[in-house]
Each structure stands twice: as structure tokens, then as C-alpha cells.
C-alpha positions as a printed Julia matrix, in Angstrom:
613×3 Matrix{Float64}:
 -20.0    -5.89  -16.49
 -18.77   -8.6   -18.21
 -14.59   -8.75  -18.8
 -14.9    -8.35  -22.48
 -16.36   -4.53  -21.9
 -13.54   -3.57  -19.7
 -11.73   -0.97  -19.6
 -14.94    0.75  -17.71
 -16.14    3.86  -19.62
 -16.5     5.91  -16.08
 -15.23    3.55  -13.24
 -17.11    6.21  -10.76
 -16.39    8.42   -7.33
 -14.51    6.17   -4.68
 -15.2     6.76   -0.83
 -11.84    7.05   -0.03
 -12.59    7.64    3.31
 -10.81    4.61    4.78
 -10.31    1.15    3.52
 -13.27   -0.81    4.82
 -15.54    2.17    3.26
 -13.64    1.73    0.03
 -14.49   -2.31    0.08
 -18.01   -1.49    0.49
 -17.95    0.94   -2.02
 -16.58   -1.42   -4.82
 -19.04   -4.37   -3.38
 -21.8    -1.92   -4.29
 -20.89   -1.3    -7.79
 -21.0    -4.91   -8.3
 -23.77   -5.77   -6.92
 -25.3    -7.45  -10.08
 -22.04   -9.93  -10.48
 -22.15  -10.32   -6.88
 -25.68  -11.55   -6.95
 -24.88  -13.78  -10.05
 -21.68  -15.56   -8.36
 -24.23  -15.64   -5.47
 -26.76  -17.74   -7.07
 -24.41  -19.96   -9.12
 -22.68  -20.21   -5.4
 -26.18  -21.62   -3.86
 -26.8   -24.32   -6.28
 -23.2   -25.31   -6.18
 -23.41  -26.26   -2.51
 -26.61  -26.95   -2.47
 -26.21  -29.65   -4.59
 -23.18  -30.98   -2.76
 -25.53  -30.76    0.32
 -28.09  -32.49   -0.85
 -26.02  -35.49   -1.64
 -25.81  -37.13    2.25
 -29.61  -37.32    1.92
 -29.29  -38.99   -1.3
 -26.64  -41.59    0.5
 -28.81  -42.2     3.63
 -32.09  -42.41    1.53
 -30.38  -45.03   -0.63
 -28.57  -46.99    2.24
 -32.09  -47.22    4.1
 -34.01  -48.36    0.89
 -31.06  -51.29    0.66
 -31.88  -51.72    4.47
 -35.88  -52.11    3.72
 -34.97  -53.79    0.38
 -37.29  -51.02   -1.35
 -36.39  -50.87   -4.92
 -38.33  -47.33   -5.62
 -37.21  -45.49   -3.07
 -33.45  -46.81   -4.31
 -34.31  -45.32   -7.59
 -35.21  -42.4    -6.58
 -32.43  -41.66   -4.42
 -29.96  -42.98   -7.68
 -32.17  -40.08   -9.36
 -31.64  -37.47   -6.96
 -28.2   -38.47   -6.66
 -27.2   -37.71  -10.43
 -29.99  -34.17  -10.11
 -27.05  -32.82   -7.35
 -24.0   -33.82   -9.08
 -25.68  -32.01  -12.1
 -26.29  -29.01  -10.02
 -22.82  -29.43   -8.75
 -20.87  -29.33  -11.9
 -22.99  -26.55  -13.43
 -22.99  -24.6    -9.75
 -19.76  -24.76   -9.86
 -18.69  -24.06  -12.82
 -20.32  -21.07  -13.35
 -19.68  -19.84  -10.12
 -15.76  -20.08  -10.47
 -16.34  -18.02  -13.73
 -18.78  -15.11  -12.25
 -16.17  -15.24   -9.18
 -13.5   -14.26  -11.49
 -15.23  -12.06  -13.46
 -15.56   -9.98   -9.98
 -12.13  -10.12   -8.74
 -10.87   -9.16  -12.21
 -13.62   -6.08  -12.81
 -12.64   -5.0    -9.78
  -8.8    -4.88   -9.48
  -9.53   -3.31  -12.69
 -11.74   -0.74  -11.48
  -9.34    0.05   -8.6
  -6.27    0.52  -11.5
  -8.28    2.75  -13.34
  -9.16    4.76  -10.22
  -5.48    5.0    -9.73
  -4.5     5.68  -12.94
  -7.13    8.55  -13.17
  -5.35    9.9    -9.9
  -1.8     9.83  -11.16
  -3.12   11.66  -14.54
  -5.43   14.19  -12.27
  -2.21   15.08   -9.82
   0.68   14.81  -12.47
   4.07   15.31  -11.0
   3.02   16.45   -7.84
   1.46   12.66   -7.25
   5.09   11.35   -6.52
   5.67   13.91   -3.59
   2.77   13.21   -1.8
   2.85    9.9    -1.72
   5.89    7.72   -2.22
   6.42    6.22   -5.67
   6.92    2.61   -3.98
   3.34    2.57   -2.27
   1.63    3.57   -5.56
   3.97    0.42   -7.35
   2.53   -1.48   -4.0
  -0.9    -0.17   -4.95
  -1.22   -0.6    -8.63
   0.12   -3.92   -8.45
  -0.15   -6.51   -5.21
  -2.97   -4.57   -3.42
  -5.15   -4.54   -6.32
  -5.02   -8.17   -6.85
  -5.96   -8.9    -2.86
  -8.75   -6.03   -3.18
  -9.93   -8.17   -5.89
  -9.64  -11.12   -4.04
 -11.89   -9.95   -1.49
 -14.41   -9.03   -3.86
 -14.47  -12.28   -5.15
 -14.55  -14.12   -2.24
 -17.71  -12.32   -0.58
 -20.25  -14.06   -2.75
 -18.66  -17.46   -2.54
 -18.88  -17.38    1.74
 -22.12  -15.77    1.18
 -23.4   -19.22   -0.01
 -21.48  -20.88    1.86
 -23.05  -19.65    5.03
 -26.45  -19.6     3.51
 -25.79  -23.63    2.8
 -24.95  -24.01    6.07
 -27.71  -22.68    8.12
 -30.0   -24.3     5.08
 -28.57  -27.94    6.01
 -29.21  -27.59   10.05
 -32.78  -26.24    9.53
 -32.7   -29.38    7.42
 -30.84  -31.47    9.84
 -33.27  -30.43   12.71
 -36.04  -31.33   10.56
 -34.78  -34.9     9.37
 -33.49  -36.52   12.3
 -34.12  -33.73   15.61
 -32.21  -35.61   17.69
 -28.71  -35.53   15.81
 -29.88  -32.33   14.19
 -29.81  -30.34   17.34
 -25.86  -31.74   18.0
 -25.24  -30.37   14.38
 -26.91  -27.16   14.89
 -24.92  -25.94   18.24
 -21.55  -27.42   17.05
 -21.49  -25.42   13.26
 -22.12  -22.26   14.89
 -18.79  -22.91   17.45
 -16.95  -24.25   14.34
 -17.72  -20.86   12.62
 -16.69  -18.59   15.28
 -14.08  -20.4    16.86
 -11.61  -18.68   14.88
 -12.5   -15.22   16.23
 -10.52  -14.79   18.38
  -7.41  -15.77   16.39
  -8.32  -12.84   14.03
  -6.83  -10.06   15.34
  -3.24  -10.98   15.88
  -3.47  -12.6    13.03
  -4.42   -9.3    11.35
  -1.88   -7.73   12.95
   1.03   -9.52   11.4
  -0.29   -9.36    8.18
  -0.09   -5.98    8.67
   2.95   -5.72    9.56
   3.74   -8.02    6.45
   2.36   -5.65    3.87
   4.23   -2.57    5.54
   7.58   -4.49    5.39
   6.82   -5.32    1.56
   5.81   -2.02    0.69
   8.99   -0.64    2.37
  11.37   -3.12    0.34
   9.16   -2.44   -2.71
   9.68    1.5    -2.12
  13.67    0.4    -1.77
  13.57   -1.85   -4.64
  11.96    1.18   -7.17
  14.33    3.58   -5.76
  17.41    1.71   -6.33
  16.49    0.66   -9.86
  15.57    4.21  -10.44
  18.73    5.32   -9.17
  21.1     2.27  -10.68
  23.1     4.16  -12.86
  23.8     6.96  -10.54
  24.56    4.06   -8.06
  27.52    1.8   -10.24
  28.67    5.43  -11.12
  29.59    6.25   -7.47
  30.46    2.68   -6.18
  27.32    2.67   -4.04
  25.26   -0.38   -5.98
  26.75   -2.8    -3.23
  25.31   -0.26   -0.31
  21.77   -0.18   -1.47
  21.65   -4.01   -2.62
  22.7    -4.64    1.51
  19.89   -2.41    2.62
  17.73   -4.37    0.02
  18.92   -7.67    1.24
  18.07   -6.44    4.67
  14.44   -5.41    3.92
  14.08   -8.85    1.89
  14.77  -10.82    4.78
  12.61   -8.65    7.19
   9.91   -9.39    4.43
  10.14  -13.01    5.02
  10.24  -13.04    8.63
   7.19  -11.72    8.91
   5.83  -13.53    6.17
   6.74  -16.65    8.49
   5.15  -15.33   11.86
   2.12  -14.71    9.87
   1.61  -17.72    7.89
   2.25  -19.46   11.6
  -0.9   -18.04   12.41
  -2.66  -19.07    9.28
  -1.61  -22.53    9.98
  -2.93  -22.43   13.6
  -6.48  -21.03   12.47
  -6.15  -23.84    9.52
  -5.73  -26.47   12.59
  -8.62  -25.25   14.57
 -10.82  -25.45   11.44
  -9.43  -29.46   11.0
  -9.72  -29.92   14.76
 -13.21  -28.7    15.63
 -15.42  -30.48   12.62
 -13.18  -33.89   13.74
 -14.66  -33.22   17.21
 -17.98  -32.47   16.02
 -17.9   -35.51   13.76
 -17.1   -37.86   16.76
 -19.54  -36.08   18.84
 -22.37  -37.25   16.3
 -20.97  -40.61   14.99
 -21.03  -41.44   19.08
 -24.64  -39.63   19.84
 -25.79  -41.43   16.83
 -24.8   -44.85   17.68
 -26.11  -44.58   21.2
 -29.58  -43.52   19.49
 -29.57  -46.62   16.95
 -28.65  -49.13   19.31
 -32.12  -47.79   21.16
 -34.04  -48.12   17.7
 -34.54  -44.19   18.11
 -33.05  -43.92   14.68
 -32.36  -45.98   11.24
 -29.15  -46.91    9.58
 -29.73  -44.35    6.23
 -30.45  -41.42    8.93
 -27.36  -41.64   10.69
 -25.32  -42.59    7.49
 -27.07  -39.29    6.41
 -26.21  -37.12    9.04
 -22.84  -37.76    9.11
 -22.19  -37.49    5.82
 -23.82  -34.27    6.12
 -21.07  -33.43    8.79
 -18.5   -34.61    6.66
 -19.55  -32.28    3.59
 -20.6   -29.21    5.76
 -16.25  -29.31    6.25
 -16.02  -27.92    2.41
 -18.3   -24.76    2.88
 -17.02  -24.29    6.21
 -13.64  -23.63    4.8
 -15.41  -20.66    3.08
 -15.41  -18.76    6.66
 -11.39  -19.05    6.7
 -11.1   -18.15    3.9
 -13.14  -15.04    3.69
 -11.31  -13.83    7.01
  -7.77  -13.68    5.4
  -8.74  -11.94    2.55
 -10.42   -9.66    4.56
  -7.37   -9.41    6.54
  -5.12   -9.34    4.07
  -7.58   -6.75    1.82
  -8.08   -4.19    4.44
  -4.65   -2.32    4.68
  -4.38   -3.11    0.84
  -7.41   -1.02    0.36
  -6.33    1.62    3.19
  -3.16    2.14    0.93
  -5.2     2.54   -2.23
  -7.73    4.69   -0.33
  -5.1     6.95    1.19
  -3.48    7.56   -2.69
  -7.29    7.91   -4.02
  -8.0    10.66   -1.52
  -5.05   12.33   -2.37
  -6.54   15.75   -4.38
  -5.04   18.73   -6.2
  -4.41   22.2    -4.75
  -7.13   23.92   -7.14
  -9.74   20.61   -7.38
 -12.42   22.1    -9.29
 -14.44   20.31  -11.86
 -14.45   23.5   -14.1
 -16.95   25.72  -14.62
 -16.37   27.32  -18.33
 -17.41   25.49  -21.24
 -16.75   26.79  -25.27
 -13.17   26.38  -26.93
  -9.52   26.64  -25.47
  -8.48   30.34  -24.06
  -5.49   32.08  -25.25
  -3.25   35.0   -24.78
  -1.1    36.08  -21.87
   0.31   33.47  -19.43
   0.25   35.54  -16.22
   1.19   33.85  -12.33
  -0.27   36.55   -9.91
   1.6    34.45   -7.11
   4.61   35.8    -8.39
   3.98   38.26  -11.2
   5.31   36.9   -14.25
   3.84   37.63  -17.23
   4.63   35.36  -20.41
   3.29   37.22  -23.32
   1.58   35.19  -25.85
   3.78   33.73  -29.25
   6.94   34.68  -27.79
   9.88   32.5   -26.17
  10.35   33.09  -22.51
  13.29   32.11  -20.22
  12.64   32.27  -16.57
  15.83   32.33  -14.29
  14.99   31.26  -10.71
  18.16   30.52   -8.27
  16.61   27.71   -6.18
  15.56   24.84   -8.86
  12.79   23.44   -6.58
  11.63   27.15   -6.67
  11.75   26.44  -10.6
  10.02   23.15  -10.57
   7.09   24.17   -8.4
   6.72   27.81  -10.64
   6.31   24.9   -14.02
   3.74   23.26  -12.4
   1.84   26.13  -11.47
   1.88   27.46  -14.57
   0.73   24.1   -15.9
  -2.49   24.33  -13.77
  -1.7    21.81  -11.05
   0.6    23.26   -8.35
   1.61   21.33   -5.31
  -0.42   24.12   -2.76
  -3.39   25.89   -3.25
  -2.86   29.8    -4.36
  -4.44   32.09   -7.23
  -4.42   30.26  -10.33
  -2.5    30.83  -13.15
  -4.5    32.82  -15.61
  -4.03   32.31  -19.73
  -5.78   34.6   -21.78
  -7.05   36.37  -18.8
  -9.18   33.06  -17.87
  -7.8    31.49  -14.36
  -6.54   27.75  -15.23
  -9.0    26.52  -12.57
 -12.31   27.52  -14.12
 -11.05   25.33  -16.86
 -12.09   21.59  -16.99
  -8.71   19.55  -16.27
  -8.57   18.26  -19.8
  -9.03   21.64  -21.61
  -6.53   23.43  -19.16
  -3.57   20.86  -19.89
  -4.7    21.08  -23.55
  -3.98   24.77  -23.76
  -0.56   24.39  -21.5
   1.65   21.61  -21.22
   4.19   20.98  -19.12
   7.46   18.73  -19.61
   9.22   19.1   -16.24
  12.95   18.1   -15.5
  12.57   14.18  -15.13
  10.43   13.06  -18.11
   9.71    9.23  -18.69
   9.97    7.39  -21.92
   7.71    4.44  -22.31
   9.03    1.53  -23.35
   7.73    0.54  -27.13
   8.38    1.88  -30.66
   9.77    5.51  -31.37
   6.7     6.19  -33.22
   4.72    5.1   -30.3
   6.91    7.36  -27.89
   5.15   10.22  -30.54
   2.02    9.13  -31.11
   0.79   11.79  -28.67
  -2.65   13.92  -28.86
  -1.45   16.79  -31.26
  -2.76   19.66  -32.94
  -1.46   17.62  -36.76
   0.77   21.28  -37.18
   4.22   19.67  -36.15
   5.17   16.18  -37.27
   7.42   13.84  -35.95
  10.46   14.07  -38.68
  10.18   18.28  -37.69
  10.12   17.94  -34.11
  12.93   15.32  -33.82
  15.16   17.88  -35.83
  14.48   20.72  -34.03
  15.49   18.56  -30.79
  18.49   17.46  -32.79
  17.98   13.74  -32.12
  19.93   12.61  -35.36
  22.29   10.74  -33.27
  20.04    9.12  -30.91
  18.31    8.11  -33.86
  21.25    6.22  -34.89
  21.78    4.62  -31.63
  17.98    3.2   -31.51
  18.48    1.9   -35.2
  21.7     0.47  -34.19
  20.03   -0.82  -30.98
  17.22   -2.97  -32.91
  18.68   -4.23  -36.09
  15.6    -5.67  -37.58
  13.44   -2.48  -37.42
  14.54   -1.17  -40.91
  12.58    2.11  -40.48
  14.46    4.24  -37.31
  10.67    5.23  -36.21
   9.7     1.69  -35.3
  12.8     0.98  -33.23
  12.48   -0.13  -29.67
  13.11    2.01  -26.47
  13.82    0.56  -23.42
  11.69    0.75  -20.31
  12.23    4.46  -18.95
  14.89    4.97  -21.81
  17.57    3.32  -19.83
  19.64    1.99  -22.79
  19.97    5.69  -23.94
  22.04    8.69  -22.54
  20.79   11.34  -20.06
  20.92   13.74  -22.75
  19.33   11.7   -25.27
  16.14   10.81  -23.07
  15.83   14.71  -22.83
  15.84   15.25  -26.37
  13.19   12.65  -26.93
  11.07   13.85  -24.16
  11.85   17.07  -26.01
  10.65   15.93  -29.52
   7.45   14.75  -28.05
   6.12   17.69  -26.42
   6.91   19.63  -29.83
   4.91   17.09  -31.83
   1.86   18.05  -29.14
   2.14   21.36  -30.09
   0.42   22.7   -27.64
  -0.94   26.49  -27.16
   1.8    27.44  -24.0
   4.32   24.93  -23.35
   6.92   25.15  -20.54
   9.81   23.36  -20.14
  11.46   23.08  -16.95
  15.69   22.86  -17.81
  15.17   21.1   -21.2
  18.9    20.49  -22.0
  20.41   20.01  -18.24
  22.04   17.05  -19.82
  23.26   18.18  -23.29
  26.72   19.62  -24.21
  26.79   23.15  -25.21
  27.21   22.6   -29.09
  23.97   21.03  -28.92
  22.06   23.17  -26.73
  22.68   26.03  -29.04
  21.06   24.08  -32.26
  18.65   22.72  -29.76
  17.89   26.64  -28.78
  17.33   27.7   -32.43
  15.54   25.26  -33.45
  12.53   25.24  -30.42
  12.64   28.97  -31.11
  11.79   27.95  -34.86
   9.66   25.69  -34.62
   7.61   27.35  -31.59
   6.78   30.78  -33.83
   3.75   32.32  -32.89
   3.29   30.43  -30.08
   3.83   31.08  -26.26
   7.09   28.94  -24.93
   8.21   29.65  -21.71
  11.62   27.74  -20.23
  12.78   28.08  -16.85
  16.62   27.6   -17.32
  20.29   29.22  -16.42
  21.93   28.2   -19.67
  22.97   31.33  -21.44
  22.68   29.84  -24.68
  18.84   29.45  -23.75
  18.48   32.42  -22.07
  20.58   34.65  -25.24
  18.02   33.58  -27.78
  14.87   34.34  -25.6
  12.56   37.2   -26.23
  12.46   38.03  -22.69
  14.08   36.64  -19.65
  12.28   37.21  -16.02
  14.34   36.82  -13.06
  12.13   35.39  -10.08
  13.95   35.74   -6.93
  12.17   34.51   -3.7
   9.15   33.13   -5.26
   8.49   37.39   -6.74
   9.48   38.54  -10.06
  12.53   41.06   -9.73
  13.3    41.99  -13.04
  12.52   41.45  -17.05
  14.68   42.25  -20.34
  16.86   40.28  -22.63
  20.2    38.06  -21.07
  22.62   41.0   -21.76
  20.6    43.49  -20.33
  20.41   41.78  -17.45
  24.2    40.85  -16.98
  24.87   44.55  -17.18
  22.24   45.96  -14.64
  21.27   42.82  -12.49
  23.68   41.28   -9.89
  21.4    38.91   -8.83
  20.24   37.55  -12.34
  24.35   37.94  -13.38
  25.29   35.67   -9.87
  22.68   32.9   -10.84
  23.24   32.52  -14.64
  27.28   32.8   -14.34
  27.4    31.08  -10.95
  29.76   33.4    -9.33
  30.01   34.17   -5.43
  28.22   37.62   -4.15
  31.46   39.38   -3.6
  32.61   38.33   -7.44
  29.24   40.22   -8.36
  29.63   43.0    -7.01
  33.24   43.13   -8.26
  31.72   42.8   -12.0
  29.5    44.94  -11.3
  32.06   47.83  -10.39
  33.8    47.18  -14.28
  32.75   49.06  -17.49
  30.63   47.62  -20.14
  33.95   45.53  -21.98
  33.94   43.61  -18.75
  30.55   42.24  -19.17
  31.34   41.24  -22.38
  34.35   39.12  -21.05
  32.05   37.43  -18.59
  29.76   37.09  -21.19
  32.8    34.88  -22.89
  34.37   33.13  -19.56
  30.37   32.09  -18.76
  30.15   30.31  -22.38
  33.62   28.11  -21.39
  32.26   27.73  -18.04
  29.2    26.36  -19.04
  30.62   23.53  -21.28
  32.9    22.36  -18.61
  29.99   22.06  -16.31
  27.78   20.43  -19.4
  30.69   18.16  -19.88
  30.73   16.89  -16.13
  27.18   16.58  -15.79
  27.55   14.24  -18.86
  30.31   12.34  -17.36
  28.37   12.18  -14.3
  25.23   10.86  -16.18
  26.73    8.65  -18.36
């Protein structure tokens, strides 16, 4: 895989079983680069090995005044510094090649997640780890990967240049050959605390990451209550906890750096004295010591290889526990579906709690807990949080369906939605059915004045379509992300679509030209909202009234307010005993509450806008 083929068409199954397993796993899917780097990685050291020989062939041909044998060490000298700039040249390039094929495996893994769980991702995980994940982890996962083949040869080099040693000069050889091995594994032992604290390094980050998403996430809420100040303190506080233990572990670091200066310095001494004692007896020539200890001098550049292949494995291994804990995550119904042909349609019907959504009709769900009515949108969706009986469209269950087809037929915009940043024509270029276009869905959301606030927010886009949004929408009101969010999922046009409190954020005068025109524009095809609004709920078809995750009762809004306390104490928010009083009053009554629930409503529409803006 080469990086101009990337994205990967499939980028495979992890084993998500823990994070060492999940390293192997991705080493094994790159096998072929890995063996590339590895053989670019041989003749790059190789060649650097190979020039001590050169050095002590040519120093003992001066000795001996041989002018061949000086030749052909000047020969072999420019043959390895060939080999060395083409080694290593090619070997930086294959090694990047790997780390960047692989972080970008590991982000399409993750991004095939997030799409496979949907909303339900973010509750099972927190949304600071996946940032964590998708962004620092990858690039030390891929660091790992790319350092494997370089220590590879490295390591091969060096037990290469002791055979060789042992075979040159036996004497010095056999100093070289039991010193190496304590140079390589002196550092052992240093390993696991050192481990530990980068551990403890990447759970600090990953908490102050966590903080840091939350309280940008959260900033306008924040300045709105006075509480920026609080949360930039607990920031602060994380941030300097970060670097702490960023210190105590690079202390470490340093300390196995020493040992890996101190030991080959020992080593070199312990052959520059052993070899003196052996020329002074004649036991050995001038070019074979110069040779051997240049040898010991070079084998200090592969060596470093071993150090560094231990902190990225240090540092790698809780990166790729985090990304295999979020890649094991699965949904509630994981099935790969078994049901081919074209999309089902019909009846939306939840056995779990008996509602029934017939098909091409608008449907408003009341439910009086609004985690109840979050968790009863994803279900219908296809994805709940917990396993259950699936959701069943057209009498098919949602599960039998492959994951693409089922959110196909039924989409899903739930209470938060996100607005990438880009172009508003980007925002809607969305996988539709072609039946809805953009200018049609952005009137029935009644966007007209956020349209005018994007044009006036990028004066040099001259058409309104191609002005810029903001990452998440931030520049734009509560209300007005809502309406976008709305607009898209109208242009998708899908065959059910549920919308989980659609205009929360929009003032009453707008909700009710926001209700007529989603009831126009969704004709003959099944909508289903889960809202209290009674402007939503009055221009329904139905209205179902799940209390305690059942179905309770079904007819239009007024219906309802006259014979349903419990549906009449959700949508007008009174208090039980106020019910009951209601309910006690003739029919002229109801149409009084009907009124005082209108003015009601606005006030609270009005707050939560004051609130939000």
C-alpha cells in the first residue's frame, strides 16, 4: 500500500482484544512494507558497518605500503557509502510510508466505529478519549509501526558485525560479542517504571483533553452563567498535572539515554585497552585494531535503535489499549444483515414499547422523561443503546437489514446535531433520494434569516449557498443550528425520518411555519417527532403518549387534553393536582388551557433563547 492509494478500500477486522494484540494485528497487515523498510534498513547499516573494515584494511595497506590492497579498500569504501545513501534513503521513505498507512488505517477503523454506533458512541465512551484516540494515539501507534522494521535491522546488523568481529580478529571479537549483548539489555530493567509513568502521562493528557473538549463544547453555556473562569482553573490544574508527569517521565528517558552513552564508552575503553595490550605482543596489526574499534564506535548508531524501539513501544501500548477499548465497543443488535433486495417500507412499529407509526403520515410522540425520548429515536433508528426486539419497518425487523440499507430507509436527527464546518452547500450535499432540493428544504425549515446572517458573515461569497459555517455552527444561534440540521435531513429525504425535539430552540412564531411546512414537504412519507410543543403536536396526524417506556394512549393533541391527564400534565407542564383540577372542568375549560399553554409556551421558547444565546 503505497500513500497515494490511501484512503484503504476495506481497512479490515481489528483484534481489539487488548492493545499489544491490536499492534500485532496492524504489523500483520503490513507485512509487505514492513519487509521493504526491512531490506532498505539492512543495506543501510550494513553499509555503515562495513565501513571500519574499509578504514582498518586501508590503514594496514599504508602500514605494509601495499598500493592494491589501498585501492581496494578506497573502492569498498565509496561501494558502502553508496549503499548508505541509497539504504537510507529509501528506508526513511518505506518507514514513513508505514507509520502513515497505519495511523491511517487505525482512523479509518475509528471512523467506521463512530458511523457503526452513531450517537450512542459518545455514551459509552467519553468524547475526550475518542479526540485522544483519533488524534495523538494514532500518530504513536504509527510510530511504533514504523519503528519495528528499522530495530529489526538494526539488531540483525548487530549480531551480523560480531559474527564478523569474531571472525576477523577472535581475540577483540569475543570482548565485542559479550559487551553488545549487556549494552542491549542493560536497559531492561529501567523499562517498567519507565512504562509506568508514561502511563500515567497519557491518562493525565487524556483527562485534560476530555476537560479541554468539554469546556469548548460547553463555552457558551459557560460565559452565559459566569462559570468560564471555573472550568479554565480546573483546566489550568489538569495542564500542570500534564506536565509534571511529562517531567518525571522524560527523567527516566534521560536516565535510560545515559546508560546507553555510558555502557558503549565502557565497552569502547574495554577494547581500545585489550587491544593495545594485544599489539604491543604482535598478536595483532595496527588496521585490525583501528578496525575494531571503529566498529565499536559505529555499532553506537544501530544500538540507539533498541532505545528507541522501547519508548515507542511504551509509549504505543496504552495508545493502542485506548483505541482497542473504543474499537471493541459494538452495537446492541450487531448483525451483519441477513436480507438482501431493495429498501422495506410500511409501518414503523417498536414492540419494546408498542408504538406504531403508520406509514406517510406525521407522528408526534410525547414521552415525559426526555432521555426516555432520546433512547425511543434511536431505537427506532436501528441502533439503540441496549439490546431488545428490533424495531420493525414494513414488518421487516431493522436488524436483518445490512447497517447501510437500515439507516437508508430511517434516519434519525436527534436533539444535538453537528454542523461541519465548510460551505452551506457542503452542509447539504448529503446522500439524497434527488426528490427535495436544497432551496425547498431550507424554506420549509424557515432558514431565510440564518441565510442572511451566513451571507452577512462571509462577504465575498456572493451566492448565500457557498457561505462559510463555522466549526460546529458556533457563530450561529441555537435555533439557527437546528434549523440547518433541520434543512439537511429534509434534503435526505429519507423513507421514515424521526426527529427528536426539532425546534427546542426556536420561538413559537417560527415553530408553527416550521410545523407546516415539514408536514408539507414530508407528504406521503412516514415522519415521526418526539416533542411537547403543542404547535407540533396540533398539526400531527396522530400523537402517542409513551409513559414508562409503554405506549398509554393514541389520538390527535385535543383529544388527548380532554381525556388524558397524563399526556395534558406533560404537554402543558402543570403539577398532578392542577390535572386533576382540569380534568374536573367542562369541555370550555380545555379550550382555555388549550390558550394559556400557547402563551406559556412562548415564554418558555423565549427563555430557552435567552438562555442559548
Amino acid at each position: 500500500m503505497q500513500i497515494l492509494d490511501l484512503p484503504y478500500p476495506d481497512p479490515g477486522v481489528p483484534d481489539a482484544r487488548s492493545g499489544p494484540r491490536f499492534l500485532w494485528w496492524l504489523f500483520r497487515n503490513q507485512l509487505g512494507g514492513q519487509l521493504k523498510a526491512l531490506a532498505w534498513g539492512l543495506l543501510h547499516f550494513a553499509s555503515v558497518a562495513m565501513l571500519p573494515f574499509c578504514v582498518g584494511l586501508a590503514v594496514q595497506a599504508v602500514v605494509d605500503r601495499d598500493g592494491g590492497r589501498l585501492a581496494l579498500a578506497g573502492a569498498l569504501m565509496v561501494l558502502a557509502c553508496a549503499g548508505n545513501a541509497l539504504g537510507d534513503t529509501f528506508l526513511h521513505r518505506a518507514a514513513v510510508t508505514n507509520w502513515i498507512t497505519a495511523a491511517t488505517r487505525v482512523q479509518q477503523l475509528l471512523a467506521r466505529k463512530a458511523a457503526a454506533l452513531g450517537a450512542a458512541m459518545t455514551r459509552r465512551v467519553a468524547a475526550g478519549e475518542v479526540v485522544a484516540v483519533s488524534t495523538g494515539d494514532v500518530e504513536k501507534i504509527g510510530w511504533f509501526v514504523e519503528a519495528v522494521s528499522r530495530f529489526t535491522a538494526a539488531a540483525v546488523t548487530v549480531v551480523l558485525v560480531c559474527i564478523g568481529l569474531l571472525v576477523y580478529q577472535p581475540a577483540l571479537g569475543a570482548v565485542v560479542a559479550v559487551g553488545l549483548p549487556v549494552l542491549a539489555l542493560a536497559v531492561l530493567p529501567l523499562l517498567p517504571r519507565a512504562t509506568r509513568r508514561a502511563d500515567i502521562q497519557r491518562e493525565k493528557a487524556g483527562r485534560a483533553t476530555e476537560l479541554a473538549s468539554d469546556t469548548v463544547a460547553g463555552l457558551r453555556v459557560l460565559r452565559g452563567i459566569g462559570g468560564e473562569e471555573l472550568f479554565l482553573d480546573r483546566y489550568r490544574r489538569a495542564s500542570q498535572e500534564v506536565r509534571h508527569a511529562a517531567v518525571r517521565s522524560a527523567r527516566m528517558w534521560s536516565l535510560i539515554s545515559a546508560v546507553q552513552v555510558l555502557l558503549p564508552g565502557l565497552l569502547m575503553f574495554a577494547v581500545v585497552w585489550h587491544g593495545v595490550q594485544l599489539a604491543r605482543d604482535g598478536r595483532i596489526g595496527i588496521g585490525e585494531l583501528v578496525a575494531v574499534y571503529s566498529s565499536v564506535l559505529i555499532l553506537t548508531y544501530p544500538l540507539r535503535h533498541f532505545e528507541e524501539i522501547a519508548m515507542a513501544y511504551s509509549f504505543s501500548r496504552p495508545s493502542a489499549g485506548r483505541a482497542a477499548r473504543v474499537l471493541s465497543l459494538k452495537r446492541a443488535t450487531d448483525t451483519a444483515g441477513s436480507r438482501d433486495g431493495g429498501l422495506p417500507s410500511g409501518d414503523l412499529y417498536d414492540p419494546a414499547t408498542g408504538l406504531l407509526a403508520p406509514a406517510g403520515r406525521l407522528t408526534a410522540v410525547v414521552c415525559g422523561d426526555p432521555d426516555a425520548a432520546g433512547r425511543l429515536a434511536e431505537r427506532l433508528g436501528g441502533h439503540p443503546a441496549e439490546a431488545g426486539t428490533s424495531v420493525q419497518l414494513g414488518g421487516v425487523p431493522l436488524d436483518e437489514l445490512p447497517q447501510h440499507c437500515a439507516r437508508t430507509a430511517v434516519l434519525v436527527q436527534d436533539k444535538d446535531p453537528v454542523l461541519l464546518s465548510g460551505s452551506l452547500r457542503e452542509l447539504l450535499d448529503v446522500p439524497a433520494s434527488g426528490a427535495v432540493g436544497a432551496a425547498e428544504a431550507l424554506a420549509a425549515a424557515r432558514c431565510e434569516d440564518v441565510l442572511t446572517a451566513l451571507a452577512q458573515g462571509s462577504p465575498e461569497a456572493g451566492d448565500p449557498m457557498e457561505a462559510r459555517i463555522t466549526e460546529r455552527g458556533r457563530s450561529l444561534s441555537g435555533g439557527q443550528r437546528q434549523r440547518l440540521a433541520l434543512a439537511r435531513s429534509l434534503v435526505t429525504d429519507p423513507e421514515v425520518l424521526v426527529l427528536d425535539e426539532p425546534t427546542s430552540a426556536v420561538d413559537s412564531h417560527t415553530e408553527a411555519r416550521i410545523a407546516e411546512g415539514v408536514r408539507h414537504l414530508r407528504t406521503g412519507r412516514t415522519t415521526v417527532v418526539l416533542t411537547s410543543s403543542p404547535l407540533l403536536l396540533d398539526r400531527a396526524d396522530q400523537v402517542a403518549l409513551v409513559d414508562g417506556g409503554e405506549l398509554v394512549a393514541v389520538g390527535t393533541h385535543r383529544e388527548l387534553l380532554h381525556r388524558e391527564p397524563r399526556y395534558r400534565s406533560v404537554v402543558t407542564r402543570e403539577t398532578v393536582g392542577e390535572t386533576a383540577a382540569a380534568g374536573a372542568l367542562d369541555g370550555r375549560r380545555v379550550i382555555g388551557t388549550e390558550q394559556v399553554l400557547h402563551r406559556d409556551d412562548e415564554l418558555d421558547r423565549s427563555k430557552e433563547i435567552e438562555e442559548t444565546a
